[in-house]
Each structure stands twice: as structure tokens, then as C-alpha cells.
XYZ file of C-alpha atoms in Angstrom:
214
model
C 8.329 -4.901 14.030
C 4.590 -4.405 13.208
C 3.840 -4.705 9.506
C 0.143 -4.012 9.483
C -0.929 -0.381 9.840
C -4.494 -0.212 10.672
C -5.975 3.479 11.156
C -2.629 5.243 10.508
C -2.129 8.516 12.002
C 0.115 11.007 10.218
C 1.465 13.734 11.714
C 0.726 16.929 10.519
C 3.783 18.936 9.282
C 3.691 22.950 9.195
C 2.261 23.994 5.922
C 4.612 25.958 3.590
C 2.897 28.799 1.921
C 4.102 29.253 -1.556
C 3.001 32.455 -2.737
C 4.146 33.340 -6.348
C 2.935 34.805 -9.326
C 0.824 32.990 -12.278
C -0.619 30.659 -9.468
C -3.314 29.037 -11.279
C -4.358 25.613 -9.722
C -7.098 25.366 -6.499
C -6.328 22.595 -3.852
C -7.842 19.971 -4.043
C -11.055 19.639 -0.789
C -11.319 15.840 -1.350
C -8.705 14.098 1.968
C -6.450 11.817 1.076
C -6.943 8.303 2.967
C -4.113 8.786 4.771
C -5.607 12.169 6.373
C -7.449 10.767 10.186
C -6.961 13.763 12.322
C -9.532 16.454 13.635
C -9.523 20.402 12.457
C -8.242 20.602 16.094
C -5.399 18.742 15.873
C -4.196 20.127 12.060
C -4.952 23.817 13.435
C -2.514 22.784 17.236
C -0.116 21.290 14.721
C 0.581 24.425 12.116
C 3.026 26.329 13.964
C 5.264 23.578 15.439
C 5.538 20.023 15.755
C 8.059 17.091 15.971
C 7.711 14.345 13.460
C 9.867 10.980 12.187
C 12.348 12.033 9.694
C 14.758 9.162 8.707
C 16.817 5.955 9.791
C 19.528 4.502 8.974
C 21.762 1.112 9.279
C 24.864 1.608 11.200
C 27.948 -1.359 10.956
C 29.306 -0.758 14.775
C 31.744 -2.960 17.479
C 31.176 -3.810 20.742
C 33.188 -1.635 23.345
C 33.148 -1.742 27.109
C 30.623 -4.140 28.540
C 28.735 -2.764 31.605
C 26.369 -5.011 33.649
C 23.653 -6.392 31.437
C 24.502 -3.470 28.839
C 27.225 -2.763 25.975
C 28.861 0.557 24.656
C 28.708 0.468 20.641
C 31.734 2.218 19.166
C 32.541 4.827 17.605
C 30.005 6.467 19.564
C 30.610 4.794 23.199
C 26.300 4.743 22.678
C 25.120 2.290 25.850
C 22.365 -0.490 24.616
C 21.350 -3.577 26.099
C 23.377 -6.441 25.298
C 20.449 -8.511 24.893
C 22.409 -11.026 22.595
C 25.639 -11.416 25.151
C 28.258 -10.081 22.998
C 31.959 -9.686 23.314
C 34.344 -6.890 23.387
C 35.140 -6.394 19.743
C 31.977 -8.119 17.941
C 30.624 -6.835 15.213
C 27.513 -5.538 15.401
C 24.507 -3.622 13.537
C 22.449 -0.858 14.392
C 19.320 1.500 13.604
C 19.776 4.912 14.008
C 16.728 7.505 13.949
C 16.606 11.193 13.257
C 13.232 13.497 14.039
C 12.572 16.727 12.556
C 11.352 19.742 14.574
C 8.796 21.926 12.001
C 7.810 24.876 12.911
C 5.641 27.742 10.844
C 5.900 31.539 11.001
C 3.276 33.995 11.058
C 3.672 33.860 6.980
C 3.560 30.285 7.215
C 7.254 29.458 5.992
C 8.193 26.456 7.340
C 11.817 26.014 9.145
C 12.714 22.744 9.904
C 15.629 21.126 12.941
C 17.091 17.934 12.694
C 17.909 16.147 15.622
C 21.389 14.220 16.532
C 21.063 10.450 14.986
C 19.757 8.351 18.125
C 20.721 4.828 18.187
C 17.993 2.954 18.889
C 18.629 -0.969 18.797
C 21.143 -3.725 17.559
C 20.978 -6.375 15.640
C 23.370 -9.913 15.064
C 22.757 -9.686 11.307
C 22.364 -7.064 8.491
C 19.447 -8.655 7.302
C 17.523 -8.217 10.404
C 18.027 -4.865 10.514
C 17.578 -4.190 6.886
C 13.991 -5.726 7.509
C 13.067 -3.223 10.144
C 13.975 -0.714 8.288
C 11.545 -1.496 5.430
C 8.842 -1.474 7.942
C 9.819 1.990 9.285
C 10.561 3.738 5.807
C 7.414 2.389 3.355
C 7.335 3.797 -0.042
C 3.718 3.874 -1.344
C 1.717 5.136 -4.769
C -0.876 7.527 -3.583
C -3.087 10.626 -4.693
C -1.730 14.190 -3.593
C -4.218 17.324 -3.701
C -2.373 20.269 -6.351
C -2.208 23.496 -5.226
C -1.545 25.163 -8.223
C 1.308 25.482 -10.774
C 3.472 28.568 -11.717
C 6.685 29.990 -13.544
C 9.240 32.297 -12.886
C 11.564 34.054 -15.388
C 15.234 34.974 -14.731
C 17.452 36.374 -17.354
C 14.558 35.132 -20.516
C 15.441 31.743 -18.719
C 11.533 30.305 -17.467
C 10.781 27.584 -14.817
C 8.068 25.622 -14.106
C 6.857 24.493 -10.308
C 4.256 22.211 -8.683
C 2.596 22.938 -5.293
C 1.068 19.741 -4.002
C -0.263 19.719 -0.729
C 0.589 16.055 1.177
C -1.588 13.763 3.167
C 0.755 15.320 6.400
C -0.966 18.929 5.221
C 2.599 19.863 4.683
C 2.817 21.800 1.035
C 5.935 20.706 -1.660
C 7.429 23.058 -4.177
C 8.488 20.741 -7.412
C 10.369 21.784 -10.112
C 8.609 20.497 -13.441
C 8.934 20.271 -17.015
C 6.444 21.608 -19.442
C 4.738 18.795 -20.085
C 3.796 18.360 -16.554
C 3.042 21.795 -16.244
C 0.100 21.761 -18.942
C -1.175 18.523 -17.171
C -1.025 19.479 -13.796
C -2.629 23.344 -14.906
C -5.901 22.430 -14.180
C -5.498 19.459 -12.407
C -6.789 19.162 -8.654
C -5.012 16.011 -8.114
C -1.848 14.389 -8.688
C -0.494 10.725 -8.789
C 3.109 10.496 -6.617
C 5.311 8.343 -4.664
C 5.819 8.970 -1.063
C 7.951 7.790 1.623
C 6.269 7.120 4.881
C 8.687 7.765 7.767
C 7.094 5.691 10.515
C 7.547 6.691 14.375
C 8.870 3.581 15.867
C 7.602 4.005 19.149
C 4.088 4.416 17.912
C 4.401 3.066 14.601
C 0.961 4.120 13.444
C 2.233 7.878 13.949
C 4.379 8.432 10.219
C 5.186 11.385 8.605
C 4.588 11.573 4.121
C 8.068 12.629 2.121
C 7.855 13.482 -1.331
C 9.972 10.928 -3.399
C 8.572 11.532 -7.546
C 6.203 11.051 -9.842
C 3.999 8.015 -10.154
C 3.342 8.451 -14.226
């Protein structure tokens, strides 16, 4: 698995327009580094794309063996049995799951999850539990705000963040007031991500919120 990441591509997720009263905050014009791709390709990317959206570690057993390959139960999934296995070994695998977005004319953003794909095996736990921290990186970056606002139900108010991530995708966060008066006139925000890399083209990854870096 690679570990460096030089010129990292994300992909661009279908924006999600929040429109809502008492909207006070302007984005923020300054990119993030993260942000590599052309008007072009944001503006071919706003109504639909497919992007990474999470793995997992899977503990499996060998079933039939067929030729040079190997079901993996529960699942009877077929992989390679690059590490000659038996009939009943135990075994470890990575699983992936993409995300179709897609963007109305009103730019609400649905999203479709695919079936978990199994992708490879491993001997040991550890070898797949390194792979996987290569494929799901949590970083500290700067996020642009889009503005913050509050809604009232029954006297009760809430607060809410709009940050717009390096993808282009925009997040709706629930905040206290303290973060509200910060972030009011803010035009840029300190968070953790998650980067969901692609792992057939690793430098293709796709930004998760995951909280507050302060």
C-alpha cells in the first residue's frame, strides 16, 4: 500500500445547498490545499459522481478451493488464494463501499451506497489493519464557512454550521453557542477530516467530516 500522496486528487462530491434563514457567514474564496481540480471538472462533477466511501476489516474462512482461487465464507466471495490456504483457515479481509452522489436542480444532494466489495485477504489482522490506515487517513485541516444560522421550534433554538469541504461538498453541523459567535464572522474553520482513499487510484480520496480541531 502506497503511503506517500503526492498531488492528491479529491473527488468532488455534489454540493448541498443549505438555504435557511439568519444565514450570515460568506464562503470562504481562498482553496484549500487539498483542492487540484479544474472549474471543468468541479462544474462535470455537481450533479453526479461516484466517490470512496468506507472499508472495513472482515474475520472470514476459507470455503471451496477452485484452481488457483478460494471462496471466503459467509459470502462464497471468490479471491485469489495467493497464500495457498486450506479449507477451513482463517482468514482476513478488506471490504470497500463507494457512494453514488448525485445533485438536483436545487442542489440537494442524495447519496447510494453500494454492496460491501471484498477486495483482498490477508494471513494476519495486523496486515490488514495497516492497509486500512493508509486508505482511511484522518488529518487537521482548514475548511472554508459558509455561514451560520438558527432555527426555533416550540421557543426551543438551534445553532448550525455550513462549511464547505476541500471535496466542494457542503456540511450542515449542529453547534453550540459558543461556536456559533466564533464561527459568525468567521470565513474559515479548523476541523478534522477523514480522507477515504480510492484504492485503485489511491491519489483519488474523498474528505468526511469527523469534528472540531479546537
Amino acid at each position: 500500500m502506497r503511503k506517500n500522496r503526492p498531488g492528491l486528487r479529491l473527488w468532488q462530491g455534489a454540493a448541498v445547498l443549505c438555504l435557511a434563514l439568519g444565514l450570515t457567514a460568506c464562503a470562504s474564496d481562498a482553496q484549500s490545499v487539498f483542492h487540484t481540480s479544474t472549474d471543468e471538472e468541479t462544474a462535470a462533477a455537481e450533479n453526479s459522481g461516484s466517490v470512496p466511501w468506507d472499508y472495513r476489516i472482515v474475520e472470514n474462512t476459507v470455503g471451496d478451493l477452485v484452481g488457483s482461487d478460494m471462496t471466503v465464507l459467509p459470502d462464497n466471495v471468490l479471491l485469489p488464494n495467493d497464500d495457498n490456504y486450506a479449507t477451513g483457515d482463517k482468514v482476513w479481509t478488506l471490504q470497500f463501499m463507494s457512494a453514488e452522489l448525485t445533485a438536483d436542480e436545487g442542489q440537494r444532494t442524495s447519496v447510494k451506497l453500494s454492496a460491501w466489495d471484498t477486495l483482498k485477504s490477508y494471513k494476519a489482522k495486523k496486515q490488514a489493519d495497516d492497509d486500512l490506515a493508509n486508505l482511511k487517513v484522518t488529518v487537521k485541516t482548514e475548511v472554508g464557512v459558509v455561514g451560520v444560522y438558527k432555527t426555533e421550534y416550540q421557543k426551543q433554538t438551534r445553532d448550525f454550521a455550513v462549511l464547505e469541504l476541500p471535496s466542494g461538498n457542503r456540511v450542515k453541523q449542529p453547534i453550540d453557542e459558543d461556536r456559533y459567535k466564533a464561527l459568525e464572522k468567521a470565513k474559515t474553520a479548523q476541523v478534522v477530516l477523514e480522507e477515504i482513499h480510492d484504492y485503485s487510484d489511491y491519489d483519488a480520496a474523498y474528505a468526511k467530516f469527523r469534528g472540531w480541531a479546537d
